[in-house]
PDB file of C-alpha atoms and ligand atoms in Angstrom:
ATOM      1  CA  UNK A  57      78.154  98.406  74.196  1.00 94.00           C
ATOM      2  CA  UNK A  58      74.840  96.643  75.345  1.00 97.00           C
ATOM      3  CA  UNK A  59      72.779  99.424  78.394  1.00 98.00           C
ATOM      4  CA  UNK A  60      69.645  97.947  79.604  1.00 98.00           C
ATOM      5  CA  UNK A  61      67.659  99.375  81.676  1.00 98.00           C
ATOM      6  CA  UNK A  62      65.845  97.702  84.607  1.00 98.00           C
ATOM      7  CA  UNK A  63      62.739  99.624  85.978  1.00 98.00           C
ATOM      8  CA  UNK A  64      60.601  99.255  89.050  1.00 98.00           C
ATOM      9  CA  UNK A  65      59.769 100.675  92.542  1.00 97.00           C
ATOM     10  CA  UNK A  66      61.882  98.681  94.441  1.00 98.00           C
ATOM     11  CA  UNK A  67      59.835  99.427  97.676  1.00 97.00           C
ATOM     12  CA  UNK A  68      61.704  97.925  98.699  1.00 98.00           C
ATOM     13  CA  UNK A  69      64.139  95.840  96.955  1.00 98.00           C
ATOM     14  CA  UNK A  70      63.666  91.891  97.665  1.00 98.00           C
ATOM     15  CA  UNK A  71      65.997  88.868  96.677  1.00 98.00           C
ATOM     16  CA  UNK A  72      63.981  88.645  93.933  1.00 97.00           C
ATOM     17  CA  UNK A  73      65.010  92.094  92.273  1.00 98.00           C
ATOM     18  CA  UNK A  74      68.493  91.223  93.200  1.00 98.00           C
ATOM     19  CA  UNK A  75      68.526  87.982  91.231  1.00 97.00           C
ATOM     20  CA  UNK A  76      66.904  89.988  88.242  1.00 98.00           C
ATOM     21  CA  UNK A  77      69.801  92.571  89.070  1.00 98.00           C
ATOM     22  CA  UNK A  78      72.281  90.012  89.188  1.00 98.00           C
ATOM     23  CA  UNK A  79      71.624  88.117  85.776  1.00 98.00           C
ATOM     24  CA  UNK A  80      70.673  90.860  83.806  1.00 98.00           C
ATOM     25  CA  UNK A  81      74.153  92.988  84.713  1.00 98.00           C
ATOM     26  CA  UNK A  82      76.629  89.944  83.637  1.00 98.00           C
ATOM     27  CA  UNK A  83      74.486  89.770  80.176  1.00 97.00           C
ATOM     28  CA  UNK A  84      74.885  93.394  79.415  1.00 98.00           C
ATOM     29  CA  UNK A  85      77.551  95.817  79.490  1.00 98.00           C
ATOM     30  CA  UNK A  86      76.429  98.788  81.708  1.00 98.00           C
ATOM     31  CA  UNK A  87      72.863  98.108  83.828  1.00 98.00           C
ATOM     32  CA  UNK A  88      70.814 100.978  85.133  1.00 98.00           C
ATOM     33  CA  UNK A  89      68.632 100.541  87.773  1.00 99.00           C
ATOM     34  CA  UNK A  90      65.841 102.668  87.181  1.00 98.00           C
ATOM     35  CA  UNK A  91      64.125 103.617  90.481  1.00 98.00           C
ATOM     36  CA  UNK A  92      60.641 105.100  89.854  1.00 98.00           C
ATOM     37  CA  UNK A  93      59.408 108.324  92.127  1.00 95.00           C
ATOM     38  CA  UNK A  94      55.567 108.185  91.603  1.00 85.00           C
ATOM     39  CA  UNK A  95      53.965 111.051  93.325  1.00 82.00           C
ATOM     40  CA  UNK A  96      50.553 109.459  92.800  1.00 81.00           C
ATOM     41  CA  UNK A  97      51.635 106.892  95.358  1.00 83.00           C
ATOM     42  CA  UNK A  98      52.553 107.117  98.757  1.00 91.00           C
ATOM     43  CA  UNK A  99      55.362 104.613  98.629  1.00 95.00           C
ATOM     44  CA  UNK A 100      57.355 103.316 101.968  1.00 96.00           C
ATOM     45  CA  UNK A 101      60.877 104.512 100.920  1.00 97.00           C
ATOM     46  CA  UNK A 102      61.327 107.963  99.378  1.00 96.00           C
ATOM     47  CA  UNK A 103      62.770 107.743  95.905  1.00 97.00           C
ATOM     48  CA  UNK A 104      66.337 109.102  97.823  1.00 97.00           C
ATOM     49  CA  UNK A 105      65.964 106.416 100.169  1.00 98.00           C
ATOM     50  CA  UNK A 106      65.484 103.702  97.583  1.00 98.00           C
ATOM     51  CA  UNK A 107      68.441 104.790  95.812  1.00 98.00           C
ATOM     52  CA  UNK A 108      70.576 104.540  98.665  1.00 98.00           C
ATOM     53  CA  UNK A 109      69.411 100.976  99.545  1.00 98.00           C
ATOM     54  CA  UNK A 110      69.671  99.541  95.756  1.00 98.00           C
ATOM     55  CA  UNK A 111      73.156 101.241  95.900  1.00 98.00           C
ATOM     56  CA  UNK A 112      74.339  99.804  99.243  1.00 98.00           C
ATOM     57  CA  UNK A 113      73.216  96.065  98.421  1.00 98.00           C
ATOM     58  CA  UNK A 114      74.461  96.178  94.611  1.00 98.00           C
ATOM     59  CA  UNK A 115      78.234  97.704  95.445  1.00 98.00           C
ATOM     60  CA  UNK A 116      79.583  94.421  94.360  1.00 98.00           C
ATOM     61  CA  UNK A 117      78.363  94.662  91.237  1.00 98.00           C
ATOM     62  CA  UNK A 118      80.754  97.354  89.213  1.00 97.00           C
ATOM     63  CA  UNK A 119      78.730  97.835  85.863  1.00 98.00           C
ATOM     64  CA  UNK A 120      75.438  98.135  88.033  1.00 98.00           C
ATOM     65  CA  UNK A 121      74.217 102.183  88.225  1.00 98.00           C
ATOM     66  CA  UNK A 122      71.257 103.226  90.692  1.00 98.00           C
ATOM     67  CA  UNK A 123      69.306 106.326  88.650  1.00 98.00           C
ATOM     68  CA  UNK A 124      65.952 107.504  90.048  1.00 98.00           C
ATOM     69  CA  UNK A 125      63.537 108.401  87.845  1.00 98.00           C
ATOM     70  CA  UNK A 126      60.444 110.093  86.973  1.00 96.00           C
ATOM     71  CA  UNK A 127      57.491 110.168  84.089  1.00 96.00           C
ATOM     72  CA  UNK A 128      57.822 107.526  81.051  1.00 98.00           C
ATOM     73  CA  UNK A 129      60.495 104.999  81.122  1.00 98.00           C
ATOM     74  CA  UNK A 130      60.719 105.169  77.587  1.00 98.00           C
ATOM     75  CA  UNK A 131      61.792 109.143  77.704  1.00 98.00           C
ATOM     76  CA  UNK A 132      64.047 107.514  80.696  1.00 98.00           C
ATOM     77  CA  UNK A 133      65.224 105.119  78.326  1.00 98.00           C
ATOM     78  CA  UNK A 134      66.045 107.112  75.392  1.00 97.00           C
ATOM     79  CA  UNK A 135      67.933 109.891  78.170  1.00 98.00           C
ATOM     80  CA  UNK A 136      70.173 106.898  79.440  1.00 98.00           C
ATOM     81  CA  UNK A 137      70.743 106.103  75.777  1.00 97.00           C
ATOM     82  CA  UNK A 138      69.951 102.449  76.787  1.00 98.00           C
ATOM     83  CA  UNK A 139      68.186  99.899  73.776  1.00 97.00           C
ATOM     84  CA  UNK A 140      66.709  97.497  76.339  1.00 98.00           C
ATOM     85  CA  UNK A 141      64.539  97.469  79.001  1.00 98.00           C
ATOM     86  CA  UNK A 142      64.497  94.291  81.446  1.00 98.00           C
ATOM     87  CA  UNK A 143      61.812  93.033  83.220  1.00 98.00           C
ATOM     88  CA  UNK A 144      61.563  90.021  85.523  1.00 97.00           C
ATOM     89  CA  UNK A 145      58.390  87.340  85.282  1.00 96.00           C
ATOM     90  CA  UNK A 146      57.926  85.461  88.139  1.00 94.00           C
ATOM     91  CA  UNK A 147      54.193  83.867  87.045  1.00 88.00           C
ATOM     92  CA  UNK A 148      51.804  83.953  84.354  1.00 87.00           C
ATOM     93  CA  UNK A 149      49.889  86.517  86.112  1.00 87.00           C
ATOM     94  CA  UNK A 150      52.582  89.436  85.736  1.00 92.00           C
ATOM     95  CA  UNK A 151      52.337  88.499  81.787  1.00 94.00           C
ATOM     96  CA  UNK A 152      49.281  90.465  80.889  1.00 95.00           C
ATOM     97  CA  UNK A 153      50.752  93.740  82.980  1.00 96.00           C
ATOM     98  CA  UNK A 154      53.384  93.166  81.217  1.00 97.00           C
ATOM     99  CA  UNK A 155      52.616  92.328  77.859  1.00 97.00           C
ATOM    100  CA  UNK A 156      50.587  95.692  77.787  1.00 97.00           C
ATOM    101  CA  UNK A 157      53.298  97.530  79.292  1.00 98.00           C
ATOM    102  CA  UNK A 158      56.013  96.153  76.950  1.00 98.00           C
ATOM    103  CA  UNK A 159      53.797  96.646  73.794  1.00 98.00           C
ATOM    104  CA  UNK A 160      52.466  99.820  74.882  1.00 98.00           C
ATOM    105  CA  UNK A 161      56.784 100.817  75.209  1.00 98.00           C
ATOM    106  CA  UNK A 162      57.214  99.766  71.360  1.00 98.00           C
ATOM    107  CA  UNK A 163      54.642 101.859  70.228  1.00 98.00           C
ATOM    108  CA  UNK A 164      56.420 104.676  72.075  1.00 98.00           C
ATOM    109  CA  UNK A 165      59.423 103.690  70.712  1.00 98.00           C
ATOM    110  CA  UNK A 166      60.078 101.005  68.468  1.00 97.00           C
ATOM    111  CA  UNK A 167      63.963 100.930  68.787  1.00 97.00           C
ATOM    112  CA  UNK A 168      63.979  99.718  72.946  1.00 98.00           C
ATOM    113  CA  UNK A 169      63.282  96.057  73.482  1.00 98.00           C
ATOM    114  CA  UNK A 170      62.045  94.802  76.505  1.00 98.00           C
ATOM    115  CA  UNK A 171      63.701  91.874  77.413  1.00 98.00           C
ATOM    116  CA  UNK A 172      62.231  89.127  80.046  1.00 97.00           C
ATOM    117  CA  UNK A 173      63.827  86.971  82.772  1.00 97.00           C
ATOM    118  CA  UNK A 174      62.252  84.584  84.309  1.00 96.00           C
ATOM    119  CA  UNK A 175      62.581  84.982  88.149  1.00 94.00           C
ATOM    120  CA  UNK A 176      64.327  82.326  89.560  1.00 95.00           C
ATOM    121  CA  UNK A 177      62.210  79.678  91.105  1.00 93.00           C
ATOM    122  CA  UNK A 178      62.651  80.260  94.944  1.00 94.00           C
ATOM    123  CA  UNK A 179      61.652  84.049  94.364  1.00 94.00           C
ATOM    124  CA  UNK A 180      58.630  83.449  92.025  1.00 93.00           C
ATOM    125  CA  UNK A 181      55.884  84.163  95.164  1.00 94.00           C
ATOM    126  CA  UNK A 182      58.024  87.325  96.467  1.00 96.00           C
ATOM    127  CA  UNK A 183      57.500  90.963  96.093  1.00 97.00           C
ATOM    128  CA  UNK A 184      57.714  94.336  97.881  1.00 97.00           C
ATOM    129  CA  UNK A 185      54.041  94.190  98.526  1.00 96.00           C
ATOM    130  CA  UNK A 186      54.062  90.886 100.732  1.00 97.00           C
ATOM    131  CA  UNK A 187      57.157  91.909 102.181  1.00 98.00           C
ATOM    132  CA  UNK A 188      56.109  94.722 103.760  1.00 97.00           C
ATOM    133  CA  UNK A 189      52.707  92.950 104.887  1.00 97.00           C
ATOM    134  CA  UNK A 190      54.923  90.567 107.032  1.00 98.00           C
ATOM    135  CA  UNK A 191      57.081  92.619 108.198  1.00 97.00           C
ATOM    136  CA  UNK A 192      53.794  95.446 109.297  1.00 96.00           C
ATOM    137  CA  UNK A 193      52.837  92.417 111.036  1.00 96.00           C
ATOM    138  CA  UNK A 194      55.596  91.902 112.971  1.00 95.00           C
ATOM    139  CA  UNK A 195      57.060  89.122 111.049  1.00 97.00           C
ATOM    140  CA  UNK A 196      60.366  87.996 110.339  1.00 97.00           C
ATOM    141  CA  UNK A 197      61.739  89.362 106.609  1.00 98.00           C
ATOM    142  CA  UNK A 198      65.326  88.310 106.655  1.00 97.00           C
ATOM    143  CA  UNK A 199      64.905  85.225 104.014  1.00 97.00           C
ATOM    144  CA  UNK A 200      62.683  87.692 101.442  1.00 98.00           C
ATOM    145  CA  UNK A 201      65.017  90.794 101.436  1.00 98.00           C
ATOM    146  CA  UNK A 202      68.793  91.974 102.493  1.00 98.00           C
ATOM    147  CA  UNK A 203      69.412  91.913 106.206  1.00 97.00           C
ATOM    148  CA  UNK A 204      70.469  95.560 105.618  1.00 98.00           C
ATOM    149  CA  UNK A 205      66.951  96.426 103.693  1.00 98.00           C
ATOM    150  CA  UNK A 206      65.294  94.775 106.748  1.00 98.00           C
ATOM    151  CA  UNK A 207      66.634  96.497 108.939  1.00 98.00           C
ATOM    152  CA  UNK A 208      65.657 100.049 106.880  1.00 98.00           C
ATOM    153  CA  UNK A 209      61.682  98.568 106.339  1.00 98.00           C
ATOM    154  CA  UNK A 210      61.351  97.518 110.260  1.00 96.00           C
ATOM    155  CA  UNK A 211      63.289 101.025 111.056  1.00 96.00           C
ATOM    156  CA  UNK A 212      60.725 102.271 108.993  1.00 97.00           C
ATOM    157  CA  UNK A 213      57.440 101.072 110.027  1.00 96.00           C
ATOM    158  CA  UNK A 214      58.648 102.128 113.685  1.00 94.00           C
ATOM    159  CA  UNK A 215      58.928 105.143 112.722  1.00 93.00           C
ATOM    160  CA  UNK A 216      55.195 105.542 110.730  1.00 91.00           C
ATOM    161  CA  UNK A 217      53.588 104.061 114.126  1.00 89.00           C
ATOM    162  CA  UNK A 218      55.091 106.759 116.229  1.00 90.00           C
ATOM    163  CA  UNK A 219      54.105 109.451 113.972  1.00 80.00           C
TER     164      UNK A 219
HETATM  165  O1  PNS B 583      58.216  97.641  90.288  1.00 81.81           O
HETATM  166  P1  PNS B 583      57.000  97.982  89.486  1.00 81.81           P
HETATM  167  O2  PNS B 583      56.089  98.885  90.296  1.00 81.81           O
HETATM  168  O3  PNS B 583      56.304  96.778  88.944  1.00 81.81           O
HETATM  169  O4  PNS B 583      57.517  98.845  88.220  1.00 81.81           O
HETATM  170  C1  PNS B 583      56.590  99.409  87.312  1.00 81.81           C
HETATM  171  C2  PNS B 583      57.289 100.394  86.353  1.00 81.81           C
HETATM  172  C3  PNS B 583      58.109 101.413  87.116  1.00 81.81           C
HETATM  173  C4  PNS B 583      58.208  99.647  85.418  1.00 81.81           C
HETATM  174  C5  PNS B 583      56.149 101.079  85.528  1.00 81.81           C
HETATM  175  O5  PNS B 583      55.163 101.547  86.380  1.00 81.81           O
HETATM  176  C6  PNS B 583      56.651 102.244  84.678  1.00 81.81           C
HETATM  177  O6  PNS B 583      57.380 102.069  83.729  1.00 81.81           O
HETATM  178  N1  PNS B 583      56.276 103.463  85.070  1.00 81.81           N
HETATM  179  C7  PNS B 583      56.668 104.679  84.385  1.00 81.81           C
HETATM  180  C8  PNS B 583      55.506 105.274  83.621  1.00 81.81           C
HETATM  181  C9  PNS B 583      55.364 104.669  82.243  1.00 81.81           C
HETATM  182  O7  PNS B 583      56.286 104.687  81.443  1.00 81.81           O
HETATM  183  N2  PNS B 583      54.178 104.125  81.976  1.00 81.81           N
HETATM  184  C10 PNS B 583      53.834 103.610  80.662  1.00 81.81           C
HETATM  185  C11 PNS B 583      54.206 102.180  80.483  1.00 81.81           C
HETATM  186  S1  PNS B 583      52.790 101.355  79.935  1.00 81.81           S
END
């Protein structure tokens, strides 16, 4: 029985996570998505709200398990009694980040793996961060994320800019 883990913030989750979702739950058995709260950031989406989106726009996918989670992901890892960690690389310059990160993990722990993907090509300029740049801006997010997650981000920043 092959449990990977896949880690990020998922603030919020783009068609590039779900492709990395996607791939790395038909090569393993059980895949938990591990949803990181950080309280030294101020992120868009509370870590409850983050769960609830990953959940809603991965219910088709029945081995696929939304977990939030806090402090190292290799205690995380080692709780979820899951031997691989997967992480997505979309250009050379995530491979330093996470070189370091992966390295520093098997010092940690020598017995979980990180595993790469390579995003797939028509995702490999996307992330959370530009996402919600555009859509701050006014702009239209539908091709980047979920119609249902762009709803929640534009529902969101309304909601900031009457506060
Ligand atoms: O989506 P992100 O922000 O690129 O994900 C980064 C994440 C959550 C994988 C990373 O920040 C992480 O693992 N944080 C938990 C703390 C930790 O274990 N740090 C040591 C690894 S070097």
């Amino acid at each position: 029985m092959l449990r990977a883990i896949y880690p990020g913030s998922f603030d919020p989750v783009t068609y590039g996570h779900l492709d990395i979702i996607e791939r790395a739950a038909s090569i393993s058995d059980e895949l938990i998505v591990g949803v990181l709260q950080n309280k030294a950031k101020t992120p868009l989406f509370s870590v409850e709200e983050r769960v609830t989106i990953l959940s809603e726009v991965t219910k088709n996918l029945k081995n696929v398990k939304i977990v939030p989670f806090e402090g190292l992901l290799i205690d995380f890892a080692k709780q979820m009694d899951a031997k691989v960690i997967v992480r997505g690389l979309r250009a050379i310059t995530d491979f330093e980040y996470e070189l370091q990160m992966s390295q520093t993990n098997r010092k940690l722990n020598a017995d979980v793996e990180t595993l790469f993907l390579t995003t797939s090509l028509e995702y490999s300029y996307l992330s959370s961060t530009t996402v919600k740049e555009v859509a701050s801006f006014g702009g239209d997010i539908t091709q980047f994320v979920p119609e249902f997650v762009a709803e929640k981000v534009t529902e969101k920043i309304k909601e900031r800019r009457s506060k």
